[in-house]
C-alpha positions as a Markdown table, in Angstrom:
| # | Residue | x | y | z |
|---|---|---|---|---|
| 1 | Unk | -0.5 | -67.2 | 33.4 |
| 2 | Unk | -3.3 | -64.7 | 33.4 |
| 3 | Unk | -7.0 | -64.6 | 34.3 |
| 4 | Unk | -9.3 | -67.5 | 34.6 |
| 5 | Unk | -6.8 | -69.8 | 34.2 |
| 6 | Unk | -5.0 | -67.9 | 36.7 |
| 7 | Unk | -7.4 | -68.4 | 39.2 |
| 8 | Unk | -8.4 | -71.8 | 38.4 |
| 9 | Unk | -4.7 | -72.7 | 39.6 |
| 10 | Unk | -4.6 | -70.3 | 42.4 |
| 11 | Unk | -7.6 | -72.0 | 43.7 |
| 12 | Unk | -6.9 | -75.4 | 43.5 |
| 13 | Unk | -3.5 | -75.5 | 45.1 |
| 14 | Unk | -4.5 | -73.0 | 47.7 |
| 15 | Unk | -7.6 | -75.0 | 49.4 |
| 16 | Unk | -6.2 | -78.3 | 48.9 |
| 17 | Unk | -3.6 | -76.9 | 51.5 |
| 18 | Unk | -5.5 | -74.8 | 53.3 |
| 19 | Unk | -8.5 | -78.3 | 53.9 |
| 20 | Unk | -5.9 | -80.5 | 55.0 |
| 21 | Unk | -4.5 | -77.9 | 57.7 |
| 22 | Unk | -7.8 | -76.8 | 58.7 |
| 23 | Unk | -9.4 | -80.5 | 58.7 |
| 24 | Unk | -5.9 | -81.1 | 61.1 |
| 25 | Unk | -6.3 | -77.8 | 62.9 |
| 26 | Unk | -10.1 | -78.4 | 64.1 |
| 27 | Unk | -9.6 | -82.0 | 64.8 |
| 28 | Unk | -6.3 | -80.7 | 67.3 |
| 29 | Unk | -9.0 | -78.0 | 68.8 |
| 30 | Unk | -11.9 | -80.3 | 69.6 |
| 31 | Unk | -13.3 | -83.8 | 70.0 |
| 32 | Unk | -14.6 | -83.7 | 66.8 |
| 33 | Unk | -12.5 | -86.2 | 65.4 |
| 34 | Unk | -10.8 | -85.8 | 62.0 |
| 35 | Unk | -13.6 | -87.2 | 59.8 |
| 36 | Unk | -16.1 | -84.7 | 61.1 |
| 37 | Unk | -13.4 | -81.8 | 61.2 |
| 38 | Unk | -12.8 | -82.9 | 58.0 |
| 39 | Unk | -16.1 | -82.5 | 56.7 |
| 40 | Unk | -16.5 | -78.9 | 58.3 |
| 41 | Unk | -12.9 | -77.9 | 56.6 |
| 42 | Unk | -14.6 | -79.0 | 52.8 |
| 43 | Unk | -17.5 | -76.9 | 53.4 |
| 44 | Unk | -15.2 | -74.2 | 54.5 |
| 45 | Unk | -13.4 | -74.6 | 51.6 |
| 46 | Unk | -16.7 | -74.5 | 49.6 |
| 47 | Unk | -17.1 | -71.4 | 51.1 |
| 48 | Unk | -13.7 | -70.0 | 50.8 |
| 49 | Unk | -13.5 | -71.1 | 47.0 |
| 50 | Unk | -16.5 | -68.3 | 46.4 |
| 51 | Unk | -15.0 | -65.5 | 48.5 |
| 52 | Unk | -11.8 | -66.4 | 46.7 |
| 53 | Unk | -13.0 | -65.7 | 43.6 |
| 54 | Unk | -15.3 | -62.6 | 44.4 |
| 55 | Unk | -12.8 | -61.1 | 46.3 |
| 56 | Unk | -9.6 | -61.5 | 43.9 |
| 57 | Unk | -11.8 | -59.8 | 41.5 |
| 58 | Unk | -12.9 | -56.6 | 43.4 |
| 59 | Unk | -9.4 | -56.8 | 44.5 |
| 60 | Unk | -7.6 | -57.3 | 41.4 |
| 61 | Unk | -10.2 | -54.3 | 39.9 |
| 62 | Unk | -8.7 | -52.0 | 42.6 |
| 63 | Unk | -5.5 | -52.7 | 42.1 |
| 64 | Unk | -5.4 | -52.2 | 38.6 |
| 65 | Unk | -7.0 | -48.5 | 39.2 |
| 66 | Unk | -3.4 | -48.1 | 41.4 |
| 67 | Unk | -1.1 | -45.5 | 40.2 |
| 68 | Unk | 1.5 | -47.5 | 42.0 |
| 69 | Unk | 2.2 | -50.9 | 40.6 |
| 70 | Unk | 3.4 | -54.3 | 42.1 |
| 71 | Unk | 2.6 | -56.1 | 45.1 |
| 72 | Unk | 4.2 | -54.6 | 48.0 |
| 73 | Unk | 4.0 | -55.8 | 51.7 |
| 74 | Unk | 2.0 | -53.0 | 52.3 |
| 75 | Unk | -0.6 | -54.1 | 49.5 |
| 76 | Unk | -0.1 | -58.0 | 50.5 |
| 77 | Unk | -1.1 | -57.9 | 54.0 |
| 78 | Unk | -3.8 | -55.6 | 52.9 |
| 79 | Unk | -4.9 | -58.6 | 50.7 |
| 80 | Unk | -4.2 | -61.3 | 53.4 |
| 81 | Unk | -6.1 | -59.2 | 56.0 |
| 82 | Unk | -9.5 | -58.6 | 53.7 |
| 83 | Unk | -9.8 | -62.1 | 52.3 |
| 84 | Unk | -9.4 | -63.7 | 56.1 |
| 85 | Unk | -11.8 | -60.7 | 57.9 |
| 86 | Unk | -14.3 | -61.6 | 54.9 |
| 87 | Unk | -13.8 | -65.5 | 55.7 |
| 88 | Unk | -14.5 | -64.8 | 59.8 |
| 89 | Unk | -17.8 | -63.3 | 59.2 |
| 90 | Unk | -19.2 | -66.4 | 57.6 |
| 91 | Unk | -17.0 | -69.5 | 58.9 |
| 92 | Unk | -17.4 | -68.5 | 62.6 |
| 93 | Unk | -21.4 | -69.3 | 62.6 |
| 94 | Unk | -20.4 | -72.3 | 60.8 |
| 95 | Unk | -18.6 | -74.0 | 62.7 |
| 96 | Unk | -20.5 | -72.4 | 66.3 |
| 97 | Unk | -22.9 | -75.0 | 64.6 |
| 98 | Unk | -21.0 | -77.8 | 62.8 |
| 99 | Unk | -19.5 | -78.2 | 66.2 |
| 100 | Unk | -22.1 | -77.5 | 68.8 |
| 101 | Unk | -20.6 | -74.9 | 70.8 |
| 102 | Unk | -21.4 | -70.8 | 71.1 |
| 103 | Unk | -20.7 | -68.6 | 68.8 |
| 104 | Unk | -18.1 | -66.9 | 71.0 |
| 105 | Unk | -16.2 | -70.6 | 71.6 |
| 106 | Unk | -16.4 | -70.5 | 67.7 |
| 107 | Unk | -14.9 | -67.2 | 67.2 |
| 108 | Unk | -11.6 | -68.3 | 69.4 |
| 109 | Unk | -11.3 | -71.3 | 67.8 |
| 110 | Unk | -11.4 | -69.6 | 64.6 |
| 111 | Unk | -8.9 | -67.0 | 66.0 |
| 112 | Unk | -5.8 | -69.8 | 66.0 |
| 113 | Unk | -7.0 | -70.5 | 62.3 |
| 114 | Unk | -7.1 | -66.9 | 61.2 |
| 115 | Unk | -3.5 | -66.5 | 62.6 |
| 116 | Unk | -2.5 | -69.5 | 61.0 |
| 117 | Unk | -4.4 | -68.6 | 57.4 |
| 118 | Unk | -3.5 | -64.9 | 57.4 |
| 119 | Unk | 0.5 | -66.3 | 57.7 |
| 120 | Unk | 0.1 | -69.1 | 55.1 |
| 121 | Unk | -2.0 | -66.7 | 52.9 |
| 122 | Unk | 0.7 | -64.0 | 52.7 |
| 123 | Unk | 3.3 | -66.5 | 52.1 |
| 124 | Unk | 1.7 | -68.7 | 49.6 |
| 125 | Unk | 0.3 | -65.3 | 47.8 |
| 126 | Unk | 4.3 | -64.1 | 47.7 |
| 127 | Unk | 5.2 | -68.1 | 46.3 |
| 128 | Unk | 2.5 | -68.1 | 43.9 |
| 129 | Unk | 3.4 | -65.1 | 42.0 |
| 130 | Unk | 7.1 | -65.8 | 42.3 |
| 131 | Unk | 6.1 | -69.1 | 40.4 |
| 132 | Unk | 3.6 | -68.4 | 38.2 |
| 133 | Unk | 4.5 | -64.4 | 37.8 |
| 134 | Unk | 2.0 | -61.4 | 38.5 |
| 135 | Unk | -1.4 | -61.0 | 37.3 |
| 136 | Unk | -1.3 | -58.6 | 34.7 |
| 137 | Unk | -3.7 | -56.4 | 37.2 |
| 138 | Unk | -0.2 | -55.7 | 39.1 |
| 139 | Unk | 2.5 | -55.8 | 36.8 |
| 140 | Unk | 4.9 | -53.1 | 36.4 |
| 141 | Unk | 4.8 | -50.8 | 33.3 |
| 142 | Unk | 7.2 | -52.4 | 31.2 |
| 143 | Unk | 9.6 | -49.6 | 29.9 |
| 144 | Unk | 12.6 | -50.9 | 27.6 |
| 145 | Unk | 14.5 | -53.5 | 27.9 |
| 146 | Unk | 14.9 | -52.6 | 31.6 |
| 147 | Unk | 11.8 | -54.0 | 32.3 |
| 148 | Unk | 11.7 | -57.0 | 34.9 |
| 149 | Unk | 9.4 | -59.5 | 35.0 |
| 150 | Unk | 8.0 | -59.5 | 38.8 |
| 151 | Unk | 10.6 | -57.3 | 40.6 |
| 152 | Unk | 9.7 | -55.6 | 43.3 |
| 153 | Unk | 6.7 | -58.2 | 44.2 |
């Protein structure tokens, strides 16, 4: 599965997850209830959703420039690390205002989410091209009949 199909797929599974541990996760950190937190998490996701996209594609542009190809730790955390750092700039006024407290109250909140997002998007990254294969953007140079299909990712 390649390109906008690709992402359409990506997207989907990954913030359907990702609401319904952050709706759980800012519920668990406040008195904001679950409805509210809730809310928050779907306009995180909103958020997310568009940074997911723009970012996979500068990403996925860079990558493909690589003389090196595949997806190795090294270039997964890289990934993990840029898409959450991205995320913090804008979700931690966010929710400093969804749920009435300083910006710096936000930004540790927001740490035990970053932790928690930066391990589940490594992990569900790794699954998701184990599953549905690598973006062509990051598969290896097929060369005979030698050639596997995701090794090495």
């Amino acid at each position: 599965m390649q390109g906008f199909q690709r992402r359409v797929v990506y997207i989907s599974l990954y913030e359907g997850i990702a609401i319904v541990a952050a709706s759980a996760g800012l519920a668990l950190m406040t008195d904001a209830g679950l409805g509210h937190s809730g809310v928050l998490a779907v306009a995180a996701s909103v958020i997310a959703v568009i940074w997911n996209l723009v970012f996979n594609a500068l990403f996925e542009r860079w990558e493909s420039r690589q003389a090196v190809r595949g997806r190795s730790v090294r270039r997964r955390v890289a990934h993990a690390v840029g898409f959450e750092g991205g995320l913090i700039a804008v979700l931690v006024p966010l929710f400093a205002w969804g749920l009435g407290v300083t910006l710096w109250q936000a930004l540790v909140m927001d740490l035990g989410l970053v932790v928690f997002f930066l391990v589940y998007t490594f992990v569900f990254n790794w699954g998701f091209d184990r599953v549905f294969g690598l973006p062509a953007s990051a598969a290896p140079a097929k060369t005979g009949s030698a050639a596997a299909a995701g090794q090495g990712a």
